[in-house]
CSV table of C-alpha atoms in Angstrom, one decimal:
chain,number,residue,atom,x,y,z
A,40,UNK,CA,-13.7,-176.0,162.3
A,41,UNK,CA,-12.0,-172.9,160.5
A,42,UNK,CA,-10.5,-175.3,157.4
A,43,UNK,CA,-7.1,-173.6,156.6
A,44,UNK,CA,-4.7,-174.8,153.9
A,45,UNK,CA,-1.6,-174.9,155.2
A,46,UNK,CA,1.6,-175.5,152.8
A,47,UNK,CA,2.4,-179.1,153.4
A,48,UNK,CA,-0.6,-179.6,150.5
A,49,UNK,CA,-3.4,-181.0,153.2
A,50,UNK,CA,-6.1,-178.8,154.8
A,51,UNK,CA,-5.1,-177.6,158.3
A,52,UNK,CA,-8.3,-177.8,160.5
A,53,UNK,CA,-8.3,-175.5,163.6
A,54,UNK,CA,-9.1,-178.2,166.5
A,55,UNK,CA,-12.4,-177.2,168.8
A,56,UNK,CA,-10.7,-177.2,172.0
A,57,UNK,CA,-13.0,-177.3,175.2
A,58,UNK,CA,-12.9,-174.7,178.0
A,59,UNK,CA,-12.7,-175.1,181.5
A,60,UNK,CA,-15.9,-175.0,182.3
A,61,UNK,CA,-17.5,-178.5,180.2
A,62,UNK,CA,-17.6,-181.2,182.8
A,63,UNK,CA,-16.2,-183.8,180.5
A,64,UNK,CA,-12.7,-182.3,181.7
A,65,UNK,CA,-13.4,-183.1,185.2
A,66,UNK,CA,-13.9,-186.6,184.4
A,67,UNK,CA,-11.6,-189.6,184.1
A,68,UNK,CA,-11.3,-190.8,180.7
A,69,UNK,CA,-11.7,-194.3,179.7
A,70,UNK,CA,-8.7,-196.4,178.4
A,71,UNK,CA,-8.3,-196.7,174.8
A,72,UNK,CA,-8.2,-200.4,173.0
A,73,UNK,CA,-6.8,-201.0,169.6
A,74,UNK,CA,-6.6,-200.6,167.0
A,75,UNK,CA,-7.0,-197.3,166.7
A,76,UNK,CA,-10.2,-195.7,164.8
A,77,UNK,CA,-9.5,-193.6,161.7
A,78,UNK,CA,-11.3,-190.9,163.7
A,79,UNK,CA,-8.5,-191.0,166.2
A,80,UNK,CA,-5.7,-190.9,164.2
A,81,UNK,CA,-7.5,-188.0,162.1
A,82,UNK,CA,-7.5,-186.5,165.4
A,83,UNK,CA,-4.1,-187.3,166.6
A,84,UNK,CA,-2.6,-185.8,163.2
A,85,UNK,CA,-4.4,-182.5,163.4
A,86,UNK,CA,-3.4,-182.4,167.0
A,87,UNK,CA,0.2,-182.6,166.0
A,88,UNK,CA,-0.2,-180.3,163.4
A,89,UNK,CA,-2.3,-177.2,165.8
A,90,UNK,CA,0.4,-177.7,168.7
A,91,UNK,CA,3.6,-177.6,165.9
A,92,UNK,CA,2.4,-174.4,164.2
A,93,UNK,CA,1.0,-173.1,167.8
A,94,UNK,CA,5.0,-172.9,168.5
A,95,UNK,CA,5.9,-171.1,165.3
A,96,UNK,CA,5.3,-167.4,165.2
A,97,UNK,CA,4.5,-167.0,162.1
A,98,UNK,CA,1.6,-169.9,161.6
A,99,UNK,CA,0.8,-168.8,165.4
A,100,UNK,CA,-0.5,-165.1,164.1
A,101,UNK,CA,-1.5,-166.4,160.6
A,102,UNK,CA,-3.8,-169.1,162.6
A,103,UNK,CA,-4.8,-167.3,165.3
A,104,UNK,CA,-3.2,-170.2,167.4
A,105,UNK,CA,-2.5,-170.2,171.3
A,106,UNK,CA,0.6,-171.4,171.8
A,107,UNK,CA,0.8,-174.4,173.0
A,108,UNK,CA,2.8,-177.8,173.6
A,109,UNK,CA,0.5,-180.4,174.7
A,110,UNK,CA,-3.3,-181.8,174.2
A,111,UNK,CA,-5.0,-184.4,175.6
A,112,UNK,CA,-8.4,-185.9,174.2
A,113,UNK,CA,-10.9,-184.9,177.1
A,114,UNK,CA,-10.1,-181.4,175.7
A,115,UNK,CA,-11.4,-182.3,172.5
A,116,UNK,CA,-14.5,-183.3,173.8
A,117,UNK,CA,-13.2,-187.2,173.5
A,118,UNK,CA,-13.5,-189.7,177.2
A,119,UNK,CA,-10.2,-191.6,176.1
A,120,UNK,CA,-6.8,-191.9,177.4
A,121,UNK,CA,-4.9,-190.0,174.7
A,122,UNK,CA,-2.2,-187.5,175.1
A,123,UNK,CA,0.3,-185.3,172.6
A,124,UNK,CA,2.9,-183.5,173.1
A,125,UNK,CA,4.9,-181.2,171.0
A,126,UNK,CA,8.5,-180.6,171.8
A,127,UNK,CA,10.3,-177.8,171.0
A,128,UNK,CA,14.0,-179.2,171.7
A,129,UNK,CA,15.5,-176.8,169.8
A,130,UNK,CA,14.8,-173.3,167.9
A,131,UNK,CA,12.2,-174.9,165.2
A,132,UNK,CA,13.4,-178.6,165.8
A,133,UNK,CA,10.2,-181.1,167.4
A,134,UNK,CA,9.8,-184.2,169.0
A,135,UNK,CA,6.2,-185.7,169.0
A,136,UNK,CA,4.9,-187.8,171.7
A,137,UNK,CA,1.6,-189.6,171.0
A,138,UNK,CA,1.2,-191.8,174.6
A,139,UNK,CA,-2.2,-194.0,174.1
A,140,UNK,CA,-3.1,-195.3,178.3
A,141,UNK,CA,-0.1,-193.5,179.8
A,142,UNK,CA,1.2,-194.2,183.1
A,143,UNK,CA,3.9,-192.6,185.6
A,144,UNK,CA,5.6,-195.5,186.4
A,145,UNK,CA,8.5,-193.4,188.3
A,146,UNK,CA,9.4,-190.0,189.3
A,147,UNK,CA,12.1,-187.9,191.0
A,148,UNK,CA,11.9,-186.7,194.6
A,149,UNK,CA,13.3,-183.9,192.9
A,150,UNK,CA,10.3,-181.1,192.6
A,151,UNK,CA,10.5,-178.2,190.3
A,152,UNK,CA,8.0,-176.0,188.8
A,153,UNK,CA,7.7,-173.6,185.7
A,154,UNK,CA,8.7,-169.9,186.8
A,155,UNK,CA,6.2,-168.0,185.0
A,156,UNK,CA,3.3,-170.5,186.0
A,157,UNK,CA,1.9,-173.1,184.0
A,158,UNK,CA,-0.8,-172.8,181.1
A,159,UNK,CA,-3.4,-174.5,179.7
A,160,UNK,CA,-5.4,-174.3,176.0
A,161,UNK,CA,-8.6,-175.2,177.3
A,162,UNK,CA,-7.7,-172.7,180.9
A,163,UNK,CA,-9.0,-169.1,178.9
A,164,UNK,CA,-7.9,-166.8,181.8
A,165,UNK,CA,-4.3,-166.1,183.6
A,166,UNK,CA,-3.8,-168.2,186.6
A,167,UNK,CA,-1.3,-167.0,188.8
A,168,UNK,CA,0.8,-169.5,191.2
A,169,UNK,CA,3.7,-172.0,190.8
A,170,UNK,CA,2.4,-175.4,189.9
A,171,UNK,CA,4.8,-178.5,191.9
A,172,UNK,CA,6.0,-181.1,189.4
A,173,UNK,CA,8.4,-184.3,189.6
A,174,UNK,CA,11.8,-182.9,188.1
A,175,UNK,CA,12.1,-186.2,185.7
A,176,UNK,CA,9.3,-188.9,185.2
A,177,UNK,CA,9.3,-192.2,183.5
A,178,UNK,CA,6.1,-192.6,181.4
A,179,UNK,CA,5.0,-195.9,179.8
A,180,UNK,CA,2.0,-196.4,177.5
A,181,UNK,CA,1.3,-197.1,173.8
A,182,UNK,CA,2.0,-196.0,170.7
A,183,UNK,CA,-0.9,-195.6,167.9
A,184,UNK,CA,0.1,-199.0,166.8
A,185,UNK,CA,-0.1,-200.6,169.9
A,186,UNK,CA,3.1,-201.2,170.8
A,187,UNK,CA,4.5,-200.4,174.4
A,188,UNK,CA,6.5,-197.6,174.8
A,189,UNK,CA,8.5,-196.0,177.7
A,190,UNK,CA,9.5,-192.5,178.0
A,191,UNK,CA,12.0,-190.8,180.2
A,192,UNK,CA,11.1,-186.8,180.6
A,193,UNK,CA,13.0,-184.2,182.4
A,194,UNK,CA,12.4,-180.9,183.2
A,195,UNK,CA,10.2,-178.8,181.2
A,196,UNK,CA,8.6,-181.8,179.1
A,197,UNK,CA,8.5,-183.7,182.6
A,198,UNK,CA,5.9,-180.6,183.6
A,199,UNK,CA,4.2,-181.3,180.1
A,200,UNK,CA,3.6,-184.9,180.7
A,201,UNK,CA,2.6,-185.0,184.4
A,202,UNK,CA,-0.2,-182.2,183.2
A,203,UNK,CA,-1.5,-183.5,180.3
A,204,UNK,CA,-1.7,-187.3,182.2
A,205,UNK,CA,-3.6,-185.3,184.5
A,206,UNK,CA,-6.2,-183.4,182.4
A,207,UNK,CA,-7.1,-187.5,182.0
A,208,UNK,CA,-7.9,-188.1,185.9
A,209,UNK,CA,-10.1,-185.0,185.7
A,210,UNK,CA,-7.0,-182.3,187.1
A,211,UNK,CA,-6.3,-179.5,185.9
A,212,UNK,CA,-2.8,-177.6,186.6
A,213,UNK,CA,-4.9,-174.8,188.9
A,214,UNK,CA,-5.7,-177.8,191.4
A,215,UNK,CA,-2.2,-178.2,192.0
A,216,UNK,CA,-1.4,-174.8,193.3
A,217,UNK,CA,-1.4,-174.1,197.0
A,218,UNK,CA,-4.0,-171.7,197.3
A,219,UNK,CA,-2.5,-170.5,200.5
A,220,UNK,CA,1.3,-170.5,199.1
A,221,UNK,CA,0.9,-169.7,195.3
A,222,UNK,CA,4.7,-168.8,195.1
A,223,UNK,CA,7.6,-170.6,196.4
A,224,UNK,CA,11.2,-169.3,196.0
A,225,UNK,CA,14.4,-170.6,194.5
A,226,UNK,CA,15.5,-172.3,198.1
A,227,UNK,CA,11.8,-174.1,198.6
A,228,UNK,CA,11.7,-175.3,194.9
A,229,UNK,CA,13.9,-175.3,192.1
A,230,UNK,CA,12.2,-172.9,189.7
A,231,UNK,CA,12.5,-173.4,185.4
């Protein structure tokens, strides 16, 4: 870990972020029981922490941070059913999602996928190619406490949450691409 001290008066720790090639990411992670370990919430925390200042220029260069809104614990080297995401709702202004077991529970018929591609921290290399997504999804789970939660995402966090609950069933977003149709147009698929 690169220990940095960031303003906030705690140490900033630089997360070890796996790359595509470790096998644990092709694995599906186990579900998580509670409580929580210290470790996790450690984790959790710092994960919070790398994606908010990932988004902010000026921590982004001063880290050396790729940007980035989501995490889930198979990239940190960890089999358990943990995701976060960071979302930028507005210039500077986030909402944190910490999902513990998290489940699509509904989903549009509506697809869409992100115009420029998707992208991924532990995916070290451009991958060309649209990536198909629900346009809204319904997402239940836990939160670190335990308690059940239900999320309703549309859009661009939609994308977020359908790939991060996939890095824990051993996907990643290059799976999803048609290899024979990387690119679909705005009358096939509604592009964001």
């Amino acid at each position: 870990y690169d220990t940095i001290s960031s303003g906030v008066g705690s140490m900033f720790k630089k997360l070890n972020i796996l790359d595509e090639k470790e096998k644990i990411l092709r694995e599906t992670a186990k579900e998580v029981n509670f409580p929580l370990t210290k470790e996790d919430k450690k984790l959790i925390q710092n994960s919070i922490d790398q994606l908010t200042y990932s988004q902010i220029e000026e921590y982004e260069k001063k880290y050396d941070l790729r940007p980035g809104m989501g995490l889930a614990f198979p990239q940190l080297g960890l089999s358990k059913r943990i995701i976060i995401i960071v979302h930028e709702y507005e210039d500077g202004k986030f909402d944190n999602y910490v999902v513990i077991n998290p489940k699509i529970v509904s989903n549009s018929e509506e697809i869409i996928a992100a115009e420029a591609g998707e992208g991924c921290l532990s995916v070290n290399r451009d991958v060309e190619g649209h990536v198909p997504r629900f346009a809204r999804v319904t997402v239940e789970g836990y939160d670190e406490s335990g308690n059940k939660i239900r999320i309703r995402a549309r859009e661009e966090l939609s994308i977020a949450f359908q790939h991060e609950i996939d890095h824990l069933n051993g996907i990643l977003f290059f799976d999803r691409i048609n290899k024979k149709k990387p690119f679909y147009s705005e009358s096939e698929i509604r592009l964001i």
